mmCIF file of C-alpha atoms in Angstrom:
data_model
loop_
_atom_site.group_PDB
_atom_site.id
_atom_site.type_symbol
_atom_site.label_atom_id
_atom_site.label_comp_id
_atom_site.label_asym_id
_atom_site.label_seq_id
_atom_site.Cartn_x
_atom_site.Cartn_y
_atom_site.Cartn_z
ATOM 1 C CA THR A 1 2.132 201.781 -140.844
ATOM 2 C CA LEU A 2 -0.707 199.294 -140.658
ATOM 3 C CA ALA A 3 -3.655 199.365 -143.027
ATOM 4 C CA GLY A 4 -7.111 198.274 -141.894
ATOM 5 C CA GLN A 5 -7.887 194.846 -140.508
ATOM 6 C CA VAL A 6 -4.288 193.657 -140.102
ATOM 7 C CA GLY A 7 -3.901 190.730 -137.720
ATOM 8 C CA ILE A 8 -0.717 190.446 -135.707
ATOM 9 C CA GLY A 9 0.230 187.169 -134.046
ATOM 10 C CA GLU A 10 1.670 186.711 -130.609
ATOM 11 C CA HIS A 11 5.251 187.852 -130.111
ATOM 12 C CA ALA A 12 5.481 189.227 -133.664
ATOM 13 C CA THR A 13 7.855 192.156 -134.122
ATOM 14 C CA LEU A 14 7.242 194.997 -136.569
ATOM 15 C CA GLN A 15 10.330 197.159 -136.765
ATOM 16 C CA SER A 16 10.044 200.916 -137.138
ATOM 17 C CA GLY A 17 9.023 201.931 -140.663
ATOM 18 C CA VAL A 18 7.306 198.657 -141.614
ATOM 19 C CA MET A 19 4.237 198.957 -143.867
ATOM 20 C CA VAL A 20 1.612 196.199 -143.849
ATOM 21 C CA GLY A 21 -1.263 196.164 -146.357
ATOM 22 C CA GLY A 22 -4.921 195.765 -145.467
ATOM 23 C CA GLN A 23 -6.287 192.428 -144.274
ATOM 24 C CA SER A 24 -2.783 190.981 -143.967
ATOM 25 C CA GLY A 25 -1.771 188.555 -141.262
ATOM 26 C CA VAL A 26 1.560 188.633 -139.465
ATOM 27 C CA LEU A 27 2.345 185.202 -138.045
ATOM 28 C CA ASN A 28 3.350 184.455 -134.461
ATOM 29 C CA LYS A 29 7.000 185.175 -133.667
ATOM 30 C CA LYS A 30 7.561 186.724 -137.127
ATOM 31 C CA THR A 31 9.821 189.779 -137.473
ATOM 32 C CA LEU A 32 9.088 192.223 -140.287
ATOM 33 C CA ARG A 33 11.849 194.636 -141.244
ATOM 34 C CA PRO A 34 11.312 197.952 -143.042
ATOM 35 C CA GLY A 35 11.722 198.109 -146.803
ATOM 36 C CA PRO A 36 9.093 196.309 -148.821
ATOM 37 C CA LEU A 37 5.366 196.657 -148.432
ATOM 38 C CA TYR A 38 4.112 193.472 -146.764
ATOM 39 C CA TRP A 39 0.796 191.987 -147.811
ATOM 40 C CA GLY A 40 -1.227 188.787 -147.560
ATOM 41 C CA THR A 41 -1.544 185.990 -145.048
ATOM 42 C CA PRO A 42 1.070 185.195 -144.083
ATOM 43 C CA ALA A 43 2.401 188.711 -144.672
ATOM 44 C CA ARG A 44 5.152 188.635 -147.320
ATOM 45 C CA PRO A 45 6.840 191.279 -149.463
ATOM 46 C CA ILE A 46 4.327 192.358 -152.088
ATOM 47 C CA SER A 47 6.836 191.573 -154.863
ATOM 48 C CA GLU A 48 6.490 187.866 -153.945
ATOM 49 C CA ILE A 49 2.692 188.113 -154.045
ATOM 50 C CA GLN A 50 2.810 189.847 -157.431
ATOM 51 C CA GLU A 51 5.104 187.131 -158.837
ATOM 52 C CA GLN A 52 2.760 184.406 -157.565
ATOM 53 C CA HIS A 53 -0.253 186.155 -159.122
ATOM 54 C CA ARG A 54 1.623 186.510 -162.431
ATOM 55 C CA LEU A 55 2.445 182.791 -162.433
ATOM 56 C CA LEU A 56 -1.054 181.816 -161.385
ATOM 57 C CA ALA A 57 -2.493 183.813 -164.285
ATOM 58 C CA SER A 58 -0.457 181.674 -166.724
ATOM 59 C CA VAL A 59 -1.846 178.348 -165.437
ATOM 60 C CA PRO A 60 -4.858 178.168 -167.826
ATOM 61 C CA ARG A 61 -2.611 178.744 -170.859
ATOM 62 C CA LEU A 62 -0.102 176.171 -169.631
ATOM 63 C CA HIS A 63 -2.891 173.674 -168.972
ATOM 64 C CA LYS A 64 -4.123 174.032 -172.566
ATOM 65 C CA GLU A 65 -0.562 173.558 -173.841
ATOM 66 C CA VAL A 66 -0.090 170.388 -171.788
ATOM 67 C CA GLU A 67 -3.431 168.982 -172.946
ATOM 68 C CA LYS A 68 -2.491 169.683 -176.573
ATOM 69 C CA LEU A 69 0.880 167.959 -176.134
ATOM 70 C CA LYS A 70 -0.768 164.955 -174.474
ATOM 71 C CA LYS A 71 -3.120 164.581 -177.446
ATOM 72 C CA GLU A 72 -0.205 164.825 -179.877
ATOM 73 C CA LEU A 73 1.680 162.146 -177.934
ATOM 74 C CA ASP A 74 -1.387 159.908 -177.833
ATOM 75 C CA ARG A 75 -1.782 160.267 -181.605
ATOM 76 C CA SER A 76 1.915 159.567 -182.190
ATOM 77 C CA PHE A 77 1.909 156.429 -180.085
ATOM 78 C CA SER A 78 -1.372 155.140 -181.476
ATOM 79 C CA THR A 79 -0.093 155.449 -185.061
ATOM 80 C CA GLY A 80 3.341 154.070 -184.193
ATOM 81 C CA LYS A 81 5.102 157.339 -185.060
ATOM 82 C CA THR A 82 7.551 158.295 -182.328
ATOM 83 C CA ASP A 83 10.011 160.481 -184.232
#
């Protein structure tokens, strides 16, 4: 099953039962096997995409944490306190 606007590269193989989400891109010579829903460009199992989106959503919080730790380290080293 292919949703709308899926691009399929040359010599790509989609085995029977494969599902590819809309606007996905299947790379040249890639073989997709049935099981997961594939999505994205390049088309990957949607569970991988969801994990990447979850991690990406945590970047702003992690950036703030790193900036806070850098300031604490700067203060520690400027006052001579390293313990």
